[in-house]
Amino acid sequence: MSLTPVGWVAVGALAFILLLLLLWWLFELQYRGRAGNRLELSRGDWQLEVHTPEHYTLNGEFTAVNQTRKLDIFLTEVTAELTLLADRSLAGVTHRIAIASQHPDAPSRADKYWEAYIVKGGRTTGLEVQIDIEGSHLDTLRAAWVRVNYVTYGPGGRVPKVRHCVIPLQFPEPETIERWRPTANADVLPIRTHLLSTLDTPVDVMRRYVTPHAQPGDIVTIGESPLAIMQGRMRHPTEIKPGWLAKRLCYYFLPTSSLATACGLQSLVDEVGAWRVALAFIFGSIAKVIFRIPGMFYVLAGGQARLVDDVTGTLPPYDQFVVLGPARAQAVVNEILAETGLEAAIVDVNDLKAVSILAATPGVSNELLNQALLLNPAGNAAEQTPIVLIRPN
């Protein structure tokens, strides 16, 4: 069958449109692969330089890294905010914050004004945050929550970013005698720590708080959320941009689920991918509605789906963040065993008598852990006891 001239024109127009769509799609894929404003601040190295009953001085040093190879990224603005957490009123407590640049080729300004600076591809620059806190009863301060706000300017436009830092200011005495609690097959000891942050490592925390109480044969457990916080696996909702999928699917989860908000679900999408979340939702819904098999979404979406803690899911100031599950859990327990000699496990425990073991060293009995942690000795409130030491009977 031969086409008329009009038919050939229509076919040519259609082919031309398809070619334009293909070119647009290829261009879009290439654009999405562009680096944009990939300039990030390090987590910061903080020192408590002055520590008297009425005066604290905190000093934090940061490195700004241009993660692109060839693009110039401008660091145009840097400011800092401070929120203090304490065991009593903060009336009479004052603080001052100053930012100082530490550029490799330019001195810091005496007036502390941040002058826009170009960070070349693959290069770094530095900055310093200086905080003075004055007032009475500063020993009641638990932590300082610092937000370093910075603006990057470059191929991605003007992009505001935030580096969140939680600096502990109150440290329990590790030698303090705690109360052991008997269970059917073991004694358990919840261990109080300072407010853990990205400044801590699991091994250092174990050496500081667990070693004074431990003896050979003990097992140490740490909660999954405190470990994730130490690893920096938390995101403030202002940094999460919910997409089409998260905004729509979040309505189908129970209100008590951490995936029932657009930001909570988007954090999972960012972690495991949109296609996996979408397919898990489709097949999970089929399993639940047709075959009466609940919970398949969490099986198909992966372990992280059960571990997301949405806003209010952890103690302040992390109650303002979406906290993901920890990474490299098995490597963490292996390191604890190698460095301290203690068998170790990463656990997720709640007040509903549900114990989930994310990772454990070879000498740990899952049955013993389930029985010892069944009543959640670490607590689900503000006990600040992320570690439980277990002594088998």
CSV table of C-alpha atoms in Angstrom, one decimal:
chain,number,residue,atom,x,y,z
A,1,MET,CA,0.0,0.0,0.0
A,2,SER,CA,1.6,3.3,-1.1
A,3,LEU,CA,1.2,6.5,0.8
A,4,THR,CA,-0.1,9.7,-0.6
A,5,PRO,CA,2.0,12.8,-0.5
A,6,VAL,CA,0.0,14.0,2.5
A,7,GLY,CA,0.7,10.6,4.2
A,8,TRP,CA,4.5,10.9,3.6
A,9,VAL,CA,4.4,14.4,5.1
A,10,ALA,CA,2.7,13.1,8.2
A,11,VAL,CA,5.2,10.2,8.5
A,12,GLY,CA,8.1,12.6,8.1
A,13,ALA,CA,6.6,15.0,10.7
A,14,LEU,CA,6.1,12.1,13.1
A,15,ALA,CA,9.7,10.9,12.6
A,16,PHE,CA,11.0,14.4,13.1
A,17,ILE,CA,9.0,14.8,16.3
A,18,LEU,CA,10.3,11.4,17.5
A,19,LEU,CA,13.9,12.4,16.7
A,20,LEU,CA,13.4,15.7,18.7
A,21,LEU,CA,12.1,13.7,21.6
A,22,LEU,CA,15.0,11.3,21.5
A,23,LEU,CA,17.5,14.2,21.3
A,24,TRP,CA,15.7,16.0,24.2
A,25,TRP,CA,15.8,12.8,26.3
A,26,LEU,CA,19.5,12.3,25.6
A,27,PHE,CA,20.2,15.9,26.5
A,28,GLU,CA,18.2,15.6,29.7
A,29,LEU,CA,20.1,12.4,30.7
A,30,GLN,CA,23.4,14.3,30.1
A,31,TYR,CA,22.2,17.3,32.1
A,32,ARG,CA,21.1,15.2,35.0
A,33,GLY,CA,24.6,13.7,35.2
A,34,ARG,CA,26.1,17.2,35.5
A,35,ALA,CA,27.8,17.9,38.8
A,36,GLY,CA,26.1,21.2,39.7
A,37,ASN,CA,27.2,23.0,42.8
A,38,ARG,CA,29.0,20.0,44.4
A,39,LEU,CA,30.7,22.0,47.2
A,40,GLU,CA,30.3,20.5,50.6
A,41,LEU,CA,31.4,21.4,54.2
A,42,SER,CA,33.1,18.7,56.2
A,43,ARG,CA,31.5,17.6,59.5
A,44,GLY,CA,33.8,19.9,61.5
A,45,ASP,CA,36.5,19.4,64.1
A,46,TRP,CA,35.3,20.9,67.4
A,47,GLN,CA,37.2,21.8,70.5
A,48,LEU,CA,36.0,23.0,73.9
A,49,GLU,CA,38.8,25.4,74.5
A,50,VAL,CA,37.4,27.2,77.6
A,51,HIS,CA,35.4,25.3,80.1
A,52,THR,CA,34.7,27.2,83.3
A,53,PRO,CA,31.5,27.3,85.4
A,54,GLU,CA,30.5,30.6,83.8
A,55,HIS,CA,32.3,30.6,80.4
A,56,TYR,CA,32.5,28.1,77.5
A,57,THR,CA,34.4,28.7,74.3
A,58,LEU,CA,33.8,26.4,71.3
A,59,ASN,CA,36.0,26.4,68.2
A,60,GLY,CA,35.0,24.5,65.1
A,61,GLU,CA,37.1,24.2,62.0
A,62,PHE,CA,35.6,23.2,58.6
A,63,THR,CA,36.9,22.3,55.2
A,64,ALA,CA,34.9,23.3,52.1
A,65,VAL,CA,35.6,20.8,49.3
A,66,ASN,CA,34.8,21.5,45.6
A,67,GLN,CA,34.0,17.9,44.6
A,68,THR,CA,34.0,18.7,40.9
A,69,ARG,CA,37.2,18.4,38.8
A,70,LYS,CA,36.9,21.5,36.5
A,71,LEU,CA,34.1,23.7,37.7
A,72,ASP,CA,34.5,26.8,39.8
A,73,ILE,CA,32.1,27.0,42.7
A,74,PHE,CA,31.6,30.2,44.6
A,75,LEU,CA,31.2,30.2,48.4
A,76,THR,CA,29.3,33.4,48.7
A,77,GLU,CA,27.7,33.5,52.2
A,78,VAL,CA,28.5,31.8,55.5
A,79,THR,CA,26.5,32.3,58.7
A,80,ALA,CA,26.0,30.3,61.9
A,81,GLU,CA,23.1,29.7,64.3
A,82,LEU,CA,23.2,28.1,67.8
A,83,THR,CA,20.6,26.4,69.9
A,84,LEU,CA,21.5,25.3,73.4
A,85,LEU,CA,19.9,22.3,75.1
A,86,ALA,CA,20.0,22.3,78.9
A,87,ASP,CA,18.5,20.7,82.0
A,88,ARG,CA,17.1,24.0,83.2
A,89,SER,CA,16.1,27.4,82.0
A,90,LEU,CA,18.5,29.3,79.8
A,91,ALA,CA,17.6,32.7,81.3
A,92,GLY,CA,20.8,34.7,81.8
A,93,VAL,CA,22.8,32.6,79.4
A,94,THR,CA,24.1,34.5,76.4
A,95,HIS,CA,26.2,33.5,73.4
A,96,ARG,CA,28.1,35.1,70.5
A,97,ILE,CA,29.1,33.5,67.2
A,98,ALA,CA,31.8,34.6,64.7
A,99,ILE,CA,32.8,33.2,61.4
A,100,ALA,CA,36.4,33.6,60.2
A,101,SER,CA,37.7,32.5,56.8
A,102,GLN,CA,40.8,30.3,56.4
A,103,HIS,CA,41.5,30.7,52.7
A,104,PRO,CA,44.9,29.4,51.5
A,105,ASP,CA,45.5,32.6,49.6
A,106,ALA,CA,43.7,35.4,51.4
A,107,PRO,CA,43.7,36.6,55.0
A,108,SER,CA,40.6,36.6,57.2
A,109,ARG,CA,38.9,40.0,57.5
A,110,ALA,CA,39.1,41.7,60.9
A,111,ASP,CA,35.4,42.7,60.7
A,112,LYS,CA,34.4,39.0,60.2
A,113,TYR,CA,32.5,39.8,57.0
A,114,TRP,CA,32.4,36.8,54.7
A,115,GLU,CA,33.8,37.8,51.4
A,116,ALA,CA,32.6,35.7,48.4
A,117,TYR,CA,35.3,33.3,47.5
A,118,ILE,CA,35.9,31.1,44.4
A,119,VAL,CA,36.9,27.4,45.1
A,120,LYS,CA,38.5,26.0,42.0
A,121,GLY,CA,37.7,22.5,40.8
A,122,GLY,CA,39.2,19.8,43.1
A,123,ARG,CA,40.4,22.5,45.6
A,124,THR,CA,39.4,23.3,49.2
A,125,THR,CA,39.2,26.2,51.5
A,126,GLY,CA,38.6,26.5,55.2
A,127,LEU,CA,36.5,28.4,57.7
A,128,GLU,CA,36.3,28.6,61.5
A,129,VAL,CA,33.3,29.0,63.8
A,130,GLN,CA,34.0,30.6,67.2
A,131,ILE,CA,31.3,30.5,69.9
A,132,ASP,CA,31.4,32.1,73.3
A,133,ILE,CA,28.8,31.1,75.9
A,134,GLU,CA,28.5,33.0,79.2
A,135,GLY,CA,26.1,32.7,82.2
A,136,SER,CA,25.6,30.9,85.4
A,137,HIS,CA,25.1,27.1,85.8
A,138,LEU,CA,26.6,26.3,82.5
A,139,ASP,CA,27.2,22.8,83.9
A,140,THR,CA,23.5,22.1,83.1
A,141,LEU,CA,24.1,22.6,79.4
A,142,ARG,CA,23.7,19.2,77.6
A,143,ALA,CA,24.6,20.1,74.0
A,144,ALA,CA,25.1,22.8,71.5
A,145,TRP,CA,23.3,22.5,68.1
A,146,VAL,CA,25.1,24.5,65.5
A,147,ARG,CA,23.8,25.2,62.0
A,148,VAL,CA,26.4,26.5,59.6
A,149,ASN,CA,24.4,28.0,56.8
A,150,TYR,CA,26.4,28.5,53.5
A,151,VAL,CA,25.4,29.4,50.0
A,152,THR,CA,27.1,28.0,46.9
A,153,TYR,CA,26.9,29.7,43.6
A,154,GLY,CA,27.8,28.2,40.2
A,155,PRO,CA,26.4,26.0,37.4
A,156,GLY,CA,23.5,24.9,39.6
A,157,GLY,CA,22.5,28.5,40.4
A,158,ARG,CA,22.3,29.9,43.9
A,159,VAL,CA,22.0,26.9,46.3
A,160,PRO,CA,21.6,27.4,50.1
A,161,LYS,CA,23.0,24.5,52.2
A,162,VAL,CA,23.3,23.7,55.9
A,163,ARG,CA,25.9,21.7,57.9
A,164,HIS,CA,24.3,20.6,61.2
A,165,CYS,CA,26.7,19.9,64.1
A,166,VAL,CA,25.7,18.7,67.6
A,167,ILE,CA,28.4,19.2,70.2
A,168,PRO,CA,27.9,17.4,73.5
A,169,LEU,CA,28.6,19.6,76.6
A,170,GLN,CA,27.7,17.2,79.4
A,171,PHE,CA,29.5,13.9,80.0
A,172,PRO,CA,28.3,11.2,82.5
A,173,GLU,CA,31.1,9.7,84.6
A,174,PRO,CA,31.9,6.3,83.1
A,175,GLU,CA,32.8,4.9,86.5
A,176,THR,CA,29.4,5.6,88.0
A,177,ILE,CA,27.9,2.4,89.4
A,178,GLU,CA,24.8,1.5,87.4
A,179,ARG,CA,21.9,-0.8,88.3
A,180,TRP,CA,22.0,-4.2,86.8
A,181,ARG,CA,18.6,-5.7,85.9
A,182,PRO,CA,18.0,-9.4,86.0
A,183,THR,CA,16.2,-11.2,83.1
A,184,ALA,CA,15.5,-14.9,82.6
A,185,ASN,CA,18.8,-15.7,81.0
A,186,ALA,CA,21.1,-12.7,81.7
A,187,ASP,CA,21.6,-9.6,83.7
A,188,VAL,CA,21.4,-6.3,81.6
A,189,LEU,CA,22.9,-2.9,82.3
A,190,PRO,CA,21.7,0.1,80.4
A,191,ILE,CA,24.6,2.5,80.1
A,192,ARG,CA,24.1,6.3,80.0
A,193,THR,CA,26.3,8.3,77.6
A,194,HIS,CA,26.6,11.9,76.5
A,195,LEU,CA,24.5,13.0,73.6
A,196,LEU,CA,26.1,11.1,70.8
A,197,SER,CA,26.9,12.9,67.5
A,198,THR,CA,29.0,12.7,64.4
A,199,LEU,CA,32.0,13.6,66.6
A,200,ASP,CA,31.9,10.1,68.1
A,201,THR,CA,32.9,6.7,66.9
A,202,PRO,CA,31.4,3.4,68.3
A,203,VAL,CA,34.7,2.1,69.5
A,204,ASP,CA,35.6,5.3,71.4
A,205,VAL,CA,32.2,5.3,73.0
A,206,MET,CA,32.6,1.6,74.1
A,207,ARG,CA,36.0,2.3,75.5
A,208,ARG,CA,34.8,5.3,77.5
A,209,TYR,CA,31.5,4.0,78.9
A,210,VAL,CA,31.5,0.2,78.6
A,211,THR,CA,35.0,-0.9,79.5
A,212,PRO,CA,34.8,0.2,83.2
A,213,HIS,CA,31.8,-2.2,83.6
A,214,ALA,CA,32.6,-5.1,81.3
A,215,GLN,CA,34.1,-8.5,81.9
A,216,PRO,CA,35.0,-11.4,79.7
A,217,GLY,CA,31.9,-13.1,78.2
A,218,ASP,CA,29.7,-9.9,78.2
A,219,ILE,CA,27.9,-8.8,75.1
A,220,VAL,CA,27.4,-5.1,74.3
A,221,THR,CA,24.5,-3.9,72.2
A,222,ILE,CA,23.9,-0.5,70.7
A,223,GLY,CA,20.8,0.9,69.2
A,224,GLU,CA,20.5,1.4,65.4
A,225,SER,CA,19.5,5.0,65.6
A,226,PRO,CA,22.4,6.2,67.8
A,227,LEU,CA,24.8,4.4,65.5
A,228,ALA,CA,23.2,6.0,62.4
A,229,ILE,CA,23.6,9.4,64.1
A,230,MET,CA,27.3,8.8,64.7
A,231,GLN,CA,27.6,7.9,61.0
A,232,GLY,CA,25.9,11.2,60.0
A,233,ARG,CA,23.0,9.3,58.5
A,234,MET,CA,20.3,11.9,59.2
A,235,ARG,CA,18.7,14.6,57.1
A,236,HIS,CA,16.8,17.7,58.1
A,237,PRO,CA,13.5,18.0,56.3
A,238,THR,CA,14.6,21.3,54.7
A,239,GLU,CA,17.3,19.3,52.8
A,240,ILE,CA,14.7,16.7,51.5
A,241,LYS,CA,12.8,17.5,48.3
A,242,PRO,CA,9.8,15.1,48.1
A,243,GLY,CA,9.1,14.0,44.6
A,244,TRP,CA,5.9,12.9,42.8
A,245,LEU,CA,6.1,9.3,44.1
A,246,ALA,CA,6.7,10.2,47.8
A,247,LYS,CA,4.0,12.8,47.9
A,248,ARG,CA,1.4,10.3,46.7
A,249,LEU,CA,2.3,7.0,48.3
A,250,CYS,CA,2.9,8.4,51.8
A,251,TYR,CA,-0.9,8.6,52.3
A,252,TYR,CA,-1.2,4.8,52.1
A,253,PHE,CA,0.9,4.1,55.1
A,254,LEU,CA,-0.4,3.9,58.7
A,255,PRO,CA,-0.2,7.4,60.5
A,256,THR,CA,2.3,5.9,63.0
A,257,SER,CA,4.7,4.8,60.2
A,258,SER,CA,7.8,6.9,59.5
A,259,LEU,CA,6.9,6.6,55.8
A,260,ALA,CA,3.6,8.3,56.3
A,261,THR,CA,5.1,11.7,55.5
A,262,ALA,CA,6.4,12.9,52.1
A,263,CYS,CA,9.9,13.6,53.6
A,264,GLY,CA,10.1,10.3,55.5
A,265,LEU,CA,9.2,8.4,52.3
A,266,GLN,CA,11.4,10.5,50.1
A,267,SER,CA,14.4,9.6,52.3
A,268,LEU,CA,13.8,6.0,51.5
A,269,VAL,CA,13.4,6.8,47.8
A,270,ASP,CA,16.7,8.6,47.9
A,271,GLU,CA,18.3,5.6,49.6
A,272,VAL,CA,17.0,2.7,47.6
A,273,GLY,CA,15.6,4.3,44.4
A,274,ALA,CA,12.2,5.3,43.1
A,275,TRP,CA,11.7,2.1,41.0
A,276,ARG,CA,12.3,-0.2,43.9
A,277,VAL,CA,9.9,1.7,46.2
A,278,ALA,CA,7.2,1.9,43.5
A,279,LEU,CA,7.5,-1.9,42.7
A,280,ALA,CA,7.5,-2.7,46.4
A,281,PHE,CA,4.4,-0.7,46.9
A,282,ILE,CA,2.6,-2.3,43.9
A,283,PHE,CA,3.5,-5.9,44.8
A,284,GLY,CA,3.1,-5.3,48.5
A,285,SER,CA,-0.4,-4.0,47.9
A,286,ILE,CA,-1.3,-7.0,45.8
A,287,ALA,CA,0.1,-9.3,48.5
A,288,LYS,CA,-1.9,-7.5,51.2
A,289,VAL,CA,-5.3,-7.1,49.4
A,290,ILE,CA,-5.5,-10.3,47.4
A,291,PHE,CA,-3.4,-12.8,49.4
A,292,ARG,CA,-3.8,-11.3,52.8
A,293,ILE,CA,0.0,-11.2,53.4
A,294,PRO,CA,0.9,-8.0,55.2
A,295,GLY,CA,4.3,-6.4,55.4
A,296,MET,CA,5.6,-7.4,52.0
A,297,PHE,CA,6.3,-3.8,51.1
A,298,TYR,CA,9.0,-3.7,53.8
A,299,VAL,CA,10.5,-7.0,52.6
A,300,LEU,CA,10.6,-5.9,49.0
A,301,ALA,CA,11.8,-2.3,49.7
A,302,GLY,CA,14.8,-3.6,51.8
A,303,GLY,CA,16.0,-3.4,55.4
A,304,GLN,CA,16.2,0.4,55.3
A,305,ALA,CA,12.4,0.7,55.0
A,306,ARG,CA,11.9,-0.5,58.5
A,307,LEU,CA,14.7,1.6,60.0
A,308,VAL,CA,13.7,5.1,58.9
A,309,ASP,CA,12.9,7.3,62.0
A,310,ASP,CA,10.8,10.3,61.0
A,311,VAL,CA,10.7,13.6,62.8
A,312,THR,CA,10.0,13.1,66.6
A,313,GLY,CA,11.4,9.6,66.3
A,314,THR,CA,14.6,10.3,68.4
A,315,LEU,CA,15.6,12.5,71.3
A,316,PRO,CA,16.3,16.2,70.9
A,317,PRO,CA,17.8,17.8,68.9
A,318,TYR,CA,17.5,14.8,66.5
A,319,ASP,CA,13.8,14.9,66.9
A,320,GLN,CA,14.0,17.6,64.1
A,321,PHE,CA,15.6,15.1,61.7
A,322,VAL,CA,14.8,12.1,59.6
A,323,VAL,CA,17.2,9.5,60.8
A,324,LEU,CA,18.0,6.6,58.4
A,325,GLY,CA,19.2,3.2,59.3
A,326,PRO,CA,22.9,2.6,59.9
A,327,ALA,CA,25.4,1.6,57.2
A,328,ARG,CA,28.0,-1.2,57.4
A,329,ALA,CA,26.4,-2.6,60.6
A,330,GLN,CA,28.4,-5.9,60.4
A,331,ALA,CA,31.7,-4.1,59.9
A,332,VAL,CA,30.9,-2.0,63.0
A,333,VAL,CA,30.3,-5.0,65.3
A,334,ASN,CA,33.4,-6.7,64.0
A,335,GLU,CA,35.5,-3.6,64.8
A,336,ILE,CA,34.1,-3.4,68.3
A,337,LEU,CA,35.1,-7.0,68.9
A,338,ALA,CA,38.5,-6.5,67.5
A,339,GLU,CA,39.2,-3.3,69.5
A,340,THR,CA,37.6,-4.2,72.8
A,341,GLY,CA,37.3,-8.0,72.9
A,342,LEU,CA,33.6,-7.7,73.5
A,343,GLU,CA,31.0,-9.6,71.5
A,344,ALA,CA,28.7,-7.0,70.0
A,345,ALA,CA,25.3,-6.5,68.2
A,346,ILE,CA,23.4,-3.7,66.5
A,347,VAL,CA,19.8,-3.9,67.5
A,348,ASP,CA,16.4,-2.2,66.9
A,349,VAL,CA,14.2,-2.6,70.0
A,350,ASN,CA,10.9,-1.0,70.9
A,351,ASP,CA,8.3,-1.1,73.7
A,352,LEU,CA,6.1,-3.6,71.8
A,353,LYS,CA,8.5,-6.5,72.7
A,354,ALA,CA,9.9,-6.5,69.2
A,355,VAL,CA,13.7,-7.2,68.9
A,356,SER,CA,15.4,-6.9,65.5
A,357,ILE,CA,19.1,-7.8,65.3
A,358,LEU,CA,20.8,-6.0,62.4
A,359,ALA,CA,24.2,-7.4,62.9
A,360,ALA,CA,26.1,-9.5,65.5
A,361,THR,CA,29.5,-11.0,66.0
A,362,PRO,CA,29.9,-14.8,65.7
A,363,GLY,CA,29.7,-15.4,69.5
A,364,VAL,CA,26.3,-13.8,70.0
A,365,SER,CA,23.2,-15.9,70.5
A,366,ASN,CA,20.2,-14.4,68.9
A,367,GLU,CA,17.9,-16.3,71.3
A,368,LEU,CA,19.8,-14.8,74.3
A,369,LEU,CA,19.6,-11.3,72.8
A,370,ASN,CA,15.9,-11.6,72.2
A,371,GLN,CA,15.2,-12.7,75.8
A,372,ALA,CA,17.5,-10.1,77.4
A,373,LEU,CA,16.2,-7.2,75.4
A,374,LEU,CA,12.5,-8.2,75.3
A,375,LEU,CA,11.5,-5.5,77.8
A,376,ASN,CA,13.6,-2.8,76.1
A,377,PRO,CA,15.9,-1.9,78.9
A,378,ALA,CA,17.4,1.0,76.9
A,379,GLY,CA,14.0,2.7,76.9
A,380,ASN,CA,12.2,4.5,74.1
A,381,ALA,CA,12.1,8.0,75.7
A,382,ALA,CA,14.9,10.4,76.7
A,383,GLU,CA,16.8,8.0,78.9
A,384,GLN,CA,20.0,8.6,76.8
A,385,THR,CA,21.1,4.9,77.4
A,386,PRO,CA,21.8,3.8,73.8
A,387,ILE,CA,24.1,1.0,75.0
A,388,VAL,CA,23.1,-2.2,76.9
A,389,LEU,CA,25.6,-4.5,78.4
A,390,ILE,CA,24.4,-8.1,78.7
A,391,ARG,CA,26.0,-10.6,81.1
A,392,PRO,CA,24.7,-14.2,80.5
A,393,ASN,CA,23.8,-16.2,83.5
